């Protein structure tokens, strides 16, 4: 594994799932073996690829189901999915009762790390133990921020939490960048969000994702974004690859440090 990227922000509806699915799909289409891990009981990323699935992460962690029985292939060559089901909702309570709970996702992924170049996590809009365990399994975090003042405020809080978790040694992931989503250049909020982020100390991707009517149909149509939204995700994927540098001298991770 070269990088495990968590697409995260505790604010809801900012484009996390859209970004996770389009990033993971594009990485696979570029020839990188990729695993998309759906860590949200809403299972929206899973819906993109499967009508129904029998088992999810909860079965691997709580019921000892081998991870290979849970991972499914998708309609994109080179992209596999570790799906979510509604069962992930009560999983939060179960996970809270386990010891070393923030290491649990790391531990179950260990056997498949050598098989993938990239792991992409689609996280839920909350800061739960499941979210924390996924962040702990990540090497990088990407935070979608929709072009609104509310989302901007939430991002500041989220980025602060990441710094704290890192200082406490709970996570090791770097914030690779914030990506501004649902952008309409004519609106004042888009300009404000862009300016405030640019002036902040946090890394921000140059690529912005435009707001377009109709993208909500991609999930039922089972396709990645095309048109201007797709072009933006193409550029974002290249920016992410350049920032991570998968061809660089960095070592492939076949086991998480314990
Ligand atoms: N670029 C875009 N333009 C217009 N609509 C978008 C865009 N990206 C996402 N959406 C729509 O906005 C809604 C929220 O997007 P998405 O599900 O990706 O956000 P999320 O952060 O994953 O939400 P949640 O926090 O509930 O998991 C969806 O209906 C989606 O289709
Ligand atoms: Mg989502």
PDB file of C-alpha atoms and ligand atoms in Angstrom:
ATOM      1  CA  UNK A   1       0.000   0.000   0.000  1.00  0.00           C
ATOM      2  CA  UNK A   2       1.378   3.385  -1.002  1.00  0.00           C
ATOM      3  CA  UNK A   3      -1.265   5.505   0.664  1.00  0.00           C
ATOM      4  CA  UNK A   4      -4.505   5.130   2.589  1.00  0.00           C
ATOM      5  CA  UNK A   5      -6.583   8.250   2.043  1.00  0.00           C
ATOM      6  CA  UNK A   6      -9.464   9.145   4.358  1.00  0.00           C
ATOM      7  CA  UNK A   7     -12.030  11.456   2.770  1.00  0.00           C
ATOM      8  CA  UNK A   8     -13.357  13.084   5.887  1.00  0.00           C
ATOM      9  CA  UNK A   9     -15.114  16.051   7.432  1.00  0.00           C
ATOM     10  CA  UNK A  10     -17.630  15.872  10.258  1.00  0.00           C
ATOM     11  CA  UNK A  11     -19.933  18.223   8.340  1.00  0.00           C
ATOM     12  CA  UNK A  12     -22.605  16.405   6.351  1.00  0.00           C
ATOM     13  CA  UNK A  13     -23.373  16.791   2.669  1.00  0.00           C
ATOM     14  CA  UNK A  14     -20.104  18.443   1.640  1.00  0.00           C
ATOM     15  CA  UNK A  15     -19.207  15.969  -1.120  1.00  0.00           C
ATOM     16  CA  UNK A  16     -17.208  13.339   0.794  1.00  0.00           C
ATOM     17  CA  UNK A  17     -18.816  10.354  -0.920  1.00  0.00           C
ATOM     18  CA  UNK A  18     -18.745  11.995  -4.363  1.00  0.00           C
ATOM     19  CA  UNK A  19     -15.046  12.681  -3.855  1.00  0.00           C
ATOM     20  CA  UNK A  20     -14.173   9.257  -2.409  1.00  0.00           C
ATOM     21  CA  UNK A  21     -15.928   7.350  -5.207  1.00  0.00           C
ATOM     22  CA  UNK A  22     -14.538   9.526  -8.007  1.00  0.00           C
ATOM     23  CA  UNK A  23     -11.027   9.479  -6.575  1.00  0.00           C
ATOM     24  CA  UNK A  24     -10.997   5.714  -5.979  1.00  0.00           C
ATOM     25  CA  UNK A  25     -12.500   5.025  -9.419  1.00  0.00           C
ATOM     26  CA  UNK A  26      -9.993   7.248 -11.178  1.00  0.00           C
ATOM     27  CA  UNK A  27      -7.017   5.806  -9.293  1.00  0.00           C
ATOM     28  CA  UNK A  28      -8.108   2.338 -10.462  1.00  0.00           C
ATOM     29  CA  UNK A  29      -8.653   3.533 -14.043  1.00  0.00           C
ATOM     30  CA  UNK A  30      -5.116   4.915 -14.008  1.00  0.00           C
ATOM     31  CA  UNK A  31      -3.885   1.405 -13.247  1.00  0.00           C
ATOM     32  CA  UNK A  32      -3.462   1.651  -9.462  1.00  0.00           C
ATOM     33  CA  UNK A  33      -4.988  -1.285  -7.580  1.00  0.00           C
ATOM     34  CA  UNK A  34      -7.401   0.419  -5.188  1.00  0.00           C
ATOM     35  CA  UNK A  35      -9.694  -0.566  -2.329  1.00  0.00           C
ATOM     36  CA  UNK A  36     -12.614   1.703  -1.456  1.00  0.00           C
ATOM     37  CA  UNK A  37     -13.698   1.237   2.159  1.00  0.00           C
ATOM     38  CA  UNK A  38     -17.190   2.469   2.978  1.00  0.00           C
ATOM     39  CA  UNK A  39     -17.147   3.451   6.643  1.00  0.00           C
ATOM     40  CA  UNK A  40     -20.572   5.113   6.699  1.00  0.00           C
ATOM     41  CA  UNK A  41     -23.775   3.281   7.684  1.00  0.00           C
ATOM     42  CA  UNK A  42     -25.620   5.375   5.088  1.00  0.00           C
ATOM     43  CA  UNK A  43     -23.752   3.099   2.622  1.00  0.00           C
ATOM     44  CA  UNK A  44     -23.927   5.637  -0.202  1.00  0.00           C
ATOM     45  CA  UNK A  45     -20.534   4.698  -1.635  1.00  0.00           C
ATOM     46  CA  UNK A  46     -21.579   1.038  -1.532  1.00  0.00           C
ATOM     47  CA  UNK A  47     -24.787   1.867  -3.443  1.00  0.00           C
ATOM     48  CA  UNK A  48     -22.648   3.174  -6.281  1.00  0.00           C
ATOM     49  CA  UNK A  49     -21.363  -0.335  -6.883  1.00  0.00           C
ATOM     50  CA  UNK A  50     -23.790  -2.889  -5.472  1.00  0.00           C
ATOM     51  CA  UNK A  51     -27.552  -3.279  -4.943  1.00  0.00           C
ATOM     52  CA  UNK A  52     -27.167  -5.355  -1.850  1.00  0.00           C
ATOM     53  CA  UNK A  53     -24.317  -6.815   0.102  1.00  0.00           C
ATOM     54  CA  UNK A  54     -24.404  -9.400   2.864  1.00  0.00           C
ATOM     55  CA  UNK A  55     -21.487  -8.447   5.017  1.00  0.00           C
ATOM     56  CA  UNK A  56     -19.438  -5.411   5.958  1.00  0.00           C
ATOM     57  CA  UNK A  57     -16.607  -4.162   8.120  1.00  0.00           C
ATOM     58  CA  UNK A  58     -18.603  -4.869  11.262  1.00  0.00           C
ATOM     59  CA  UNK A  59     -18.680  -8.602  10.352  1.00  0.00           C
ATOM     60  CA  UNK A  60     -14.925  -8.627   9.921  1.00  0.00           C
ATOM     61  CA  UNK A  61     -14.204  -6.881  13.210  1.00  0.00           C
ATOM     62  CA  UNK A  62     -16.939  -8.294  15.458  1.00  0.00           C
ATOM     63  CA  UNK A  63     -17.768 -11.666  13.913  1.00  0.00           C
ATOM     64  CA  UNK A  64     -14.398 -12.749  12.598  1.00  0.00           C
ATOM     65  CA  UNK A  65     -15.580 -13.081   8.987  1.00  0.00           C
ATOM     66  CA  UNK A  66     -12.449 -13.212   6.783  1.00  0.00           C
ATOM     67  CA  UNK A  67     -11.969  -9.881   5.004  1.00  0.00           C
ATOM     68  CA  UNK A  68     -11.710 -11.673   1.648  1.00  0.00           C
ATOM     69  CA  UNK A  69     -15.291 -12.857   2.026  1.00  0.00           C
ATOM     70  CA  UNK A  70     -16.461  -9.285   2.473  1.00  0.00           C
ATOM     71  CA  UNK A  71     -14.452  -7.419  -0.179  1.00  0.00           C
ATOM     72  CA  UNK A  72     -16.279  -7.350  -3.522  1.00  0.00           C
ATOM     73  CA  UNK A  73     -15.127  -6.476  -7.019  1.00  0.00           C
ATOM     74  CA  UNK A  74     -16.724  -3.463  -8.699  1.00  0.00           C
ATOM     75  CA  UNK A  75     -17.603  -2.548 -12.298  1.00  0.00           C
ATOM     76  CA  UNK A  76     -14.311  -0.672 -12.480  1.00  0.00           C
ATOM     77  CA  UNK A  77     -11.291  -2.860 -13.245  1.00  0.00           C
ATOM     78  CA  UNK A  78      -8.798  -2.704 -10.412  1.00  0.00           C
ATOM     79  CA  UNK A  79     -11.275  -1.239  -7.900  1.00  0.00           C
ATOM     80  CA  UNK A  80     -12.498  -3.386  -5.014  1.00  0.00           C
ATOM     81  CA  UNK A  81     -14.980  -2.364  -2.346  1.00  0.00           C
ATOM     82  CA  UNK A  82     -15.197  -3.143   1.353  1.00  0.00           C
ATOM     83  CA  UNK A  83     -18.884  -2.298   1.652  1.00  0.00           C
ATOM     84  CA  UNK A  84     -21.027  -0.813   4.377  1.00  0.00           C
ATOM     85  CA  UNK A  85     -24.500  -1.892   5.423  1.00  0.00           C
ATOM     86  CA  UNK A  86     -26.937  -0.413   7.925  1.00  0.00           C
ATOM     87  CA  UNK A  87     -25.347  -2.748  10.482  1.00  0.00           C
ATOM     88  CA  UNK A  88     -22.515  -0.264  10.782  1.00  0.00           C
ATOM     89  CA  UNK A  89     -24.777   2.003  12.851  1.00  0.00           C
ATOM     90  CA  UNK A  90     -24.963  -0.206  15.987  1.00  0.00           C
ATOM     91  CA  UNK A  91     -21.356  -1.184  15.320  1.00  0.00           C
ATOM     92  CA  UNK A  92     -20.393   2.136  16.834  1.00  0.00           C
ATOM     93  CA  UNK A  93     -21.672   0.977  20.224  1.00  0.00           C
ATOM     94  CA  UNK A  94     -20.021  -2.431  19.909  1.00  0.00           C
ATOM     95  CA  UNK A  95     -16.702  -0.929  18.919  1.00  0.00           C
ATOM     96  CA  UNK A  96     -16.790   1.267  21.990  1.00  0.00           C
ATOM     97  CA  UNK A  97     -16.653  -1.843  24.165  1.00  0.00           C
ATOM     98  CA  UNK A  98     -13.505  -3.263  22.568  1.00  0.00           C
ATOM     99  CA  UNK A  99      -9.982  -2.637  23.745  1.00  0.00           C
ATOM    100  CA  UNK A 100      -7.568  -0.800  21.415  1.00  0.00           C
ATOM    101  CA  UNK A 101     -10.635   0.188  19.442  1.00  0.00           C
ATOM    102  CA  UNK A 102      -8.944   2.860  17.371  1.00  0.00           C
ATOM    103  CA  UNK A 103      -6.578   0.174  15.991  1.00  0.00           C
ATOM    104  CA  UNK A 104      -9.324  -2.217  14.921  1.00  0.00           C
ATOM    105  CA  UNK A 105      -9.726  -1.103  11.298  1.00  0.00           C
ATOM    106  CA  UNK A 106      -5.959  -1.051  10.846  1.00  0.00           C
ATOM    107  CA  UNK A 107      -5.752  -4.577  12.166  1.00  0.00           C
ATOM    108  CA  UNK A 108      -8.387  -6.051   9.852  1.00  0.00           C
ATOM    109  CA  UNK A 109      -6.876  -4.345   6.787  1.00  0.00           C
ATOM    110  CA  UNK A 110      -3.407  -5.698   7.518  1.00  0.00           C
ATOM    111  CA  UNK A 111      -3.826  -8.919   5.457  1.00  0.00           C
ATOM    112  CA  UNK A 112      -4.785  -7.024   2.284  1.00  0.00           C
ATOM    113  CA  UNK A 113      -2.344  -4.099   2.449  1.00  0.00           C
ATOM    114  CA  UNK A 114       0.150  -5.759   0.096  1.00  0.00           C
ATOM    115  CA  UNK A 115      -2.578  -6.202  -2.506  1.00  0.00           C
ATOM    116  CA  UNK A 116      -3.493  -2.542  -3.037  1.00  0.00           C
ATOM    117  CA  UNK A 117      -1.615   0.600  -3.944  1.00  0.00           C
ATOM    118  CA  UNK A 118      -4.326   2.862  -2.599  1.00  0.00           C
ATOM    119  CA  UNK A 119      -7.016   2.558   0.026  1.00  0.00           C
ATOM    120  CA  UNK A 120      -9.708   5.246   0.033  1.00  0.00           C
ATOM    121  CA  UNK A 121     -12.037   5.574   3.037  1.00  0.00           C
ATOM    122  CA  UNK A 122     -15.425   7.265   2.717  1.00  0.00           C
ATOM    123  CA  UNK A 123     -16.249   8.480   6.214  1.00  0.00           C
ATOM    124  CA  UNK A 124     -19.515   9.384   7.910  1.00  0.00           C
ATOM    125  CA  UNK A 125     -20.382  12.970   8.877  1.00  0.00           C
ATOM    126  CA  UNK A 126     -19.588  12.490  12.546  1.00  0.00           C
ATOM    127  CA  UNK A 127     -16.664  12.131  14.824  1.00  0.00           C
ATOM    128  CA  UNK A 128     -17.416   8.664  16.130  1.00  0.00           C
ATOM    129  CA  UNK A 129     -15.176   5.826  17.238  1.00  0.00           C
ATOM    130  CA  UNK A 130     -15.592   4.221  13.800  1.00  0.00           C
ATOM    131  CA  UNK A 131     -14.484   7.477  12.174  1.00  0.00           C
ATOM    132  CA  UNK A 132     -11.518   7.680  14.515  1.00  0.00           C
ATOM    133  CA  UNK A 133     -10.537   4.068  13.772  1.00  0.00           C
ATOM    134  CA  UNK A 134     -10.653   4.814  10.032  1.00  0.00           C
ATOM    135  CA  UNK A 135      -8.601   7.992  10.489  1.00  0.00           C
ATOM    136  CA  UNK A 136      -6.087   5.932  12.461  1.00  0.00           C
ATOM    137  CA  UNK A 137      -5.794   3.526   9.512  1.00  0.00           C
ATOM    138  CA  UNK A 138      -5.156   6.390   7.083  1.00  0.00           C
ATOM    139  CA  UNK A 139      -1.841   7.830   5.966  1.00  0.00           C
ATOM    140  CA  UNK A 140      -3.453  10.951   4.482  1.00  0.00           C
ATOM    141  CA  UNK A 141      -6.674  12.914   4.961  1.00  0.00           C
ATOM    142  CA  UNK A 142      -8.559  14.882   2.320  1.00  0.00           C
ATOM    143  CA  UNK A 143     -11.295  17.170   3.597  1.00  0.00           C
ATOM    144  CA  UNK A 144     -14.020  18.243   1.173  1.00  0.00           C
ATOM    145  CA  UNK A 145     -15.376  21.666   2.117  1.00  0.00           C
ATOM    146  CA  UNK A 146     -18.469  22.829   0.286  1.00  0.00           C
ATOM    147  CA  UNK A 147     -18.407  26.468  -0.713  1.00  0.00           C
ATOM    148  CA  UNK A 148     -20.482  27.775   2.199  1.00  0.00           C
ATOM    149  CA  UNK A 149     -19.585  29.635   5.365  1.00  0.00           C
ATOM    150  CA  UNK A 150     -20.997  26.885   7.576  1.00  0.00           C
ATOM    151  CA  UNK A 151     -18.798  24.268   5.926  1.00  0.00           C
ATOM    152  CA  UNK A 152     -15.801  26.541   6.295  1.00  0.00           C
ATOM    153  CA  UNK A 153     -16.385  26.881  10.049  1.00  0.00           C
ATOM    154  CA  UNK A 154     -16.814  23.115  10.382  1.00  0.00           C
ATOM    155  CA  UNK A 155     -13.574  22.512   8.511  1.00  0.00           C
ATOM    156  CA  UNK A 156     -11.653  24.707  10.961  1.00  0.00           C
ATOM    157  CA  UNK A 157     -12.995  22.626  13.847  1.00  0.00           C
ATOM    158  CA  UNK A 158     -12.250  19.351  12.058  1.00  0.00           C
ATOM    159  CA  UNK A 159      -8.701  20.383  11.152  1.00  0.00           C
ATOM    160  CA  UNK A 160      -8.134  21.352  14.798  1.00  0.00           C
ATOM    161  CA  UNK A 161      -9.268  17.883  15.920  1.00  0.00           C
ATOM    162  CA  UNK A 162      -6.881  16.265  13.458  1.00  0.00           C
ATOM    163  CA  UNK A 163      -4.023  18.273  14.946  1.00  0.00           C
ATOM    164  CA  UNK A 164      -5.029  17.172  18.450  1.00  0.00           C
ATOM    165  CA  UNK A 165      -5.355  13.480  17.516  1.00  0.00           C
ATOM    166  CA  UNK A 166      -1.981  13.653  15.886  1.00  0.00           C
ATOM    167  CA  UNK A 167      -0.392  15.314  18.896  1.00  0.00           C
ATOM    168  CA  UNK A 168      -1.905  12.578  21.091  1.00  0.00           C
ATOM    169  CA  UNK A 169      -0.527   9.864  18.806  1.00  0.00           C
ATOM    170  CA  UNK A 170      -3.972   8.460  17.947  1.00  0.00           C
ATOM    171  CA  UNK A 171      -3.521   9.158  14.246  1.00  0.00           C
ATOM    172  CA  UNK A 172      -0.448   9.603  12.088  1.00  0.00           C
ATOM    173  CA  UNK A 173      -2.135  10.844   8.908  1.00  0.00           C
ATOM    174  CA  UNK A 174      -1.277  14.215   7.414  1.00  0.00           C
ATOM    175  CA  UNK A 175      -3.968  16.533   6.142  1.00  0.00           C
ATOM    176  CA  UNK A 176      -3.092  16.383   2.451  1.00  0.00           C
ATOM    177  CA  UNK A 177      -5.497  19.175   1.718  1.00  0.00           C
ATOM    178  CA  UNK A 178      -8.949  20.682   1.792  1.00  0.00           C
ATOM    179  CA  UNK A 179     -10.832  20.536  -1.489  1.00  0.00           C
ATOM    180  CA  UNK A 180     -13.530  23.109  -2.137  1.00  0.00           C
ATOM    181  CA  UNK A 181     -16.611  21.426  -3.592  1.00  0.00           C
ATOM    182  CA  UNK A 182     -19.962  22.569  -5.019  1.00  0.00           C
ATOM    183  CA  UNK A 183     -18.322  25.689  -6.328  1.00  0.00           C
ATOM    184  CA  UNK A 184     -20.237  28.379  -8.163  1.00  0.00           C
ATOM    185  CA  UNK A 185     -17.766  31.179  -8.990  1.00  0.00           C
ATOM    186  CA  UNK A 186     -20.593  33.733  -9.221  1.00  0.00           C
ATOM    187  CA  UNK A 187     -21.477  33.451  -5.548  1.00  0.00           C
ATOM    188  CA  UNK A 188     -19.966  35.491  -2.771  1.00  0.00           C
ATOM    189  CA  UNK A 189     -19.692  32.453  -0.480  1.00  0.00           C
ATOM    190  CA  UNK A 190     -17.501  30.658  -3.028  1.00  0.00           C
ATOM    191  CA  UNK A 191     -15.158  33.652  -3.189  1.00  0.00           C
ATOM    192  CA  UNK A 192     -15.094  33.989   0.605  1.00  0.00           C
ATOM    193  CA  UNK A 193     -14.415  30.327   1.255  1.00  0.00           C
ATOM    194  CA  UNK A 194     -11.649  30.309  -1.367  1.00  0.00           C
ATOM    195  CA  UNK A 195     -10.014  33.423   0.111  1.00  0.00           C
ATOM    196  CA  UNK A 196     -10.232  32.331   3.743  1.00  0.00           C
ATOM    197  CA  UNK A 197      -8.794  28.879   2.970  1.00  0.00           C
ATOM    198  CA  UNK A 198      -5.996  30.360   0.860  1.00  0.00           C
ATOM    199  CA  UNK A 199      -5.033  32.626   3.769  1.00  0.00           C
ATOM    200  CA  UNK A 200      -5.178  29.769   6.306  1.00  0.00           C
ATOM    201  CA  UNK A 201      -2.268  27.627   7.411  1.00  0.00           C
ATOM    202  CA  UNK A 202      -3.922  24.507   5.998  1.00  0.00           C
ATOM    203  CA  UNK A 203      -3.028  22.973   2.626  1.00  0.00           C
ATOM    204  CA  UNK A 204      -5.699  23.511  -0.028  1.00  0.00           C
ATOM    205  CA  UNK A 205      -5.958  21.817  -3.415  1.00  0.00           C
ATOM    206  CA  UNK A 206      -5.834  24.120  -6.407  1.00  0.00           C
ATOM    207  CA  UNK A 207      -8.599  22.128  -8.087  1.00  0.00           C
ATOM    208  CA  UNK A 208     -12.114  23.119  -7.097  1.00  0.00           C
ATOM    209  CA  UNK A 209     -15.117  20.921  -7.818  1.00  0.00           C
ATOM    210  CA  UNK A 210     -17.929  22.831  -9.569  1.00  0.00           C
ATOM    211  CA  UNK A 211     -21.556  22.549  -8.501  1.00  0.00           C
ATOM    212  CA  UNK A 212     -23.647  20.946 -11.221  1.00  0.00           C
ATOM    213  CA  UNK A 213     -27.270  19.856 -11.273  1.00  0.00           C
ATOM    214  CA  UNK A 214     -27.650  16.184 -12.164  1.00  0.00           C
ATOM    215  CA  UNK A 215     -24.605  14.779 -10.405  1.00  0.00           C
ATOM    216  CA  UNK A 216     -26.908  13.181  -7.821  1.00  0.00           C
ATOM    217  CA  UNK A 217     -27.946  10.729 -10.553  1.00  0.00           C
ATOM    218  CA  UNK A 218     -24.442   9.315 -10.941  1.00  0.00           C
ATOM    219  CA  UNK A 219     -25.020   6.910  -8.066  1.00  0.00           C
ATOM    220  CA  UNK A 220     -28.136   5.296  -9.579  1.00  0.00           C
ATOM    221  CA  UNK A 221     -26.657   5.439 -13.073  1.00  0.00           C
ATOM    222  CA  UNK A 222     -23.566   3.672 -11.699  1.00  0.00           C
ATOM    223  CA  UNK A 223     -20.991   5.903 -13.279  1.00  0.00           C
ATOM    224  CA  UNK A 224     -18.224   8.258 -12.292  1.00  0.00           C
ATOM    225  CA  UNK A 225     -18.640  11.988 -12.802  1.00  0.00           C
ATOM    226  CA  UNK A 226     -18.157  13.154 -16.362  1.00  0.00           C
ATOM    227  CA  UNK A 227     -18.386  16.686 -17.889  1.00  0.00           C
ATOM    228  CA  UNK A 228     -16.882  19.560 -15.887  1.00  0.00           C
ATOM    229  CA  UNK A 229     -17.253  17.768 -12.562  1.00  0.00           C
ATOM    230  CA  UNK A 230     -15.436  14.742 -13.980  1.00  0.00           C
ATOM    231  CA  UNK A 231     -12.699  16.945 -15.430  1.00  0.00           C
ATOM    232  CA  UNK A 232     -12.247  18.542 -12.022  1.00  0.00           C
ATOM    233  CA  UNK A 233     -11.964  15.113 -10.357  1.00  0.00           C
ATOM    234  CA  UNK A 234      -9.392  14.124 -13.025  1.00  0.00           C
ATOM    235  CA  UNK A 235      -7.292  17.143 -12.059  1.00  0.00           C
ATOM    236  CA  UNK A 236      -7.796  16.569  -8.334  1.00  0.00           C
ATOM    237  CA  UNK A 237      -6.647  12.945  -8.714  1.00  0.00           C
ATOM    238  CA  UNK A 238      -3.473  14.140 -10.462  1.00  0.00           C
ATOM    239  CA  UNK A 239      -2.871  16.717  -7.716  1.00  0.00           C
ATOM    240  CA  UNK A 240      -3.305  14.045  -5.060  1.00  0.00           C
ATOM    241  CA  UNK A 241      -0.961  11.660  -6.881  1.00  0.00           C
ATOM    242  CA  UNK A 242       1.653  14.386  -7.180  1.00  0.00           C
ATOM    243  CA  UNK A 243       1.294  15.255  -3.485  1.00  0.00           C
ATOM    244  CA  UNK A 244       1.619  11.612  -2.427  1.00  0.00           C
ATOM    245  CA  UNK A 245       4.206  10.758  -5.098  1.00  0.00           C
ATOM    246  CA  UNK A 246       3.488   7.024  -5.463  1.00  0.00           C
ATOM    247  CA  UNK A 247       6.461   6.570  -7.797  1.00  0.00           C
ATOM    248  CA  UNK A 248       8.761   8.299  -5.330  1.00  0.00           C
ATOM    249  CA  UNK A 249      11.351   6.691  -3.114  1.00  0.00           C
ATOM    250  CA  UNK A 250       8.858   6.135  -0.266  1.00  0.00           C
ATOM    251  CA  UNK A 251       8.498   2.558   0.881  1.00  0.00           C
ATOM    252  CA  UNK A 252       5.448   0.455   0.231  1.00  0.00           C
ATOM    253  CA  UNK A 253       3.627  -0.228   3.504  1.00  0.00           C
ATOM    254  CA  UNK A 254       2.824  -3.903   3.938  1.00  0.00           C
ATOM    255  CA  UNK A 255       2.135  -3.660   7.663  1.00  0.00           C
ATOM    256  CA  UNK A 256       1.060  -0.822   9.876  1.00  0.00           C
ATOM    257  CA  UNK A 257       3.512   0.051  12.604  1.00  0.00           C
ATOM    258  CA  UNK A 258       2.158  -1.214  15.906  1.00  0.00           C
TER     259      UNK A 258
HETATM  260  N1  LIG B   1     -20.245  18.876  -7.439  1.00  0.00           N
HETATM  261  C1  LIG B   1     -21.511  18.729  -7.051  1.00  0.00           C
HETATM  262  N2  LIG B   1     -22.505  19.481  -7.598  1.00  0.00           N
HETATM  263  C2  LIG B   1     -23.783  19.339  -7.196  1.00  0.00           C
HETATM  264  N3  LIG B   1     -24.205  18.436  -6.289  1.00  0.00           N
HETATM  265  C3  LIG B   1     -23.267  17.652  -5.709  1.00  0.00           C
HETATM  266  C4  LIG B   1     -21.875  17.754  -6.056  1.00  0.00           C
HETATM  267  N4  LIG B   1     -21.186  16.840  -5.326  1.00  0.00           N
HETATM  268  C5  LIG B   1     -22.099  16.199  -4.568  1.00  0.00           C
HETATM  269  N5  LIG B   1     -23.344  16.670  -4.805  1.00  0.00           N
HETATM  270  C6  LIG B   1     -24.606  16.214  -4.195  1.00  0.00           C
HETATM  271  O1  LIG B   1     -24.674  16.723  -2.890  1.00  0.00           O
HETATM  272  C7  LIG B   1     -25.179  15.719  -1.998  1.00  0.00           C
HETATM  273  C8  LIG B   1     -24.127  15.448  -0.930  1.00  0.00           C
HETATM  274  O2  LIG B   1     -22.976  14.900  -1.574  1.00  0.00           O
HETATM  275  P1  LIG B   1     -22.209  13.678  -0.912  1.00  0.00           P
HETATM  276  O3  LIG B   1     -23.167  12.576  -0.614  1.00  0.00           O
HETATM  277  O4  LIG B   1     -21.032  13.362  -1.733  1.00  0.00           O
HETATM  278  O5  LIG B   1     -21.762  14.393   0.448  1.00  0.00           O
HETATM  279  P2  LIG B   1     -21.265  13.709   1.797  1.00  0.00           P
HETATM  280  O6  LIG B   1     -20.347  14.696   2.431  1.00  0.00           O
HETATM  281  O7  LIG B   1     -20.730  12.361   1.518  1.00  0.00           O
HETATM  282  O8  LIG B   1     -22.613  13.594   2.621  1.00  0.00           O
HETATM  283  P3  LIG B   1     -22.787  12.793   4.018  1.00  0.00           P
HETATM  284  O9  LIG B   1     -22.147  13.682   5.025  1.00  0.00           O
HETATM  285  O10 LIG B   1     -24.254  12.641   4.201  1.00  0.00           O
HETATM  286  O11 LIG B   1     -22.059  11.486   3.875  1.00  0.00           O
HETATM  287  C9  LIG B   1     -25.506  14.509  -2.864  1.00  0.00           C
HETATM  288  O12 LIG B   1     -26.871  14.539  -3.203  1.00  0.00           O
HETATM  289  C10 LIG B   1     -24.653  14.697  -4.077  1.00  0.00           C
HETATM  290  O13 LIG B   1     -25.201  14.095  -5.227  1.00  0.00           O
HETATM  291 MG1  LIG B   2     -21.220  10.524   2.361  1.00  0.00          MG
END
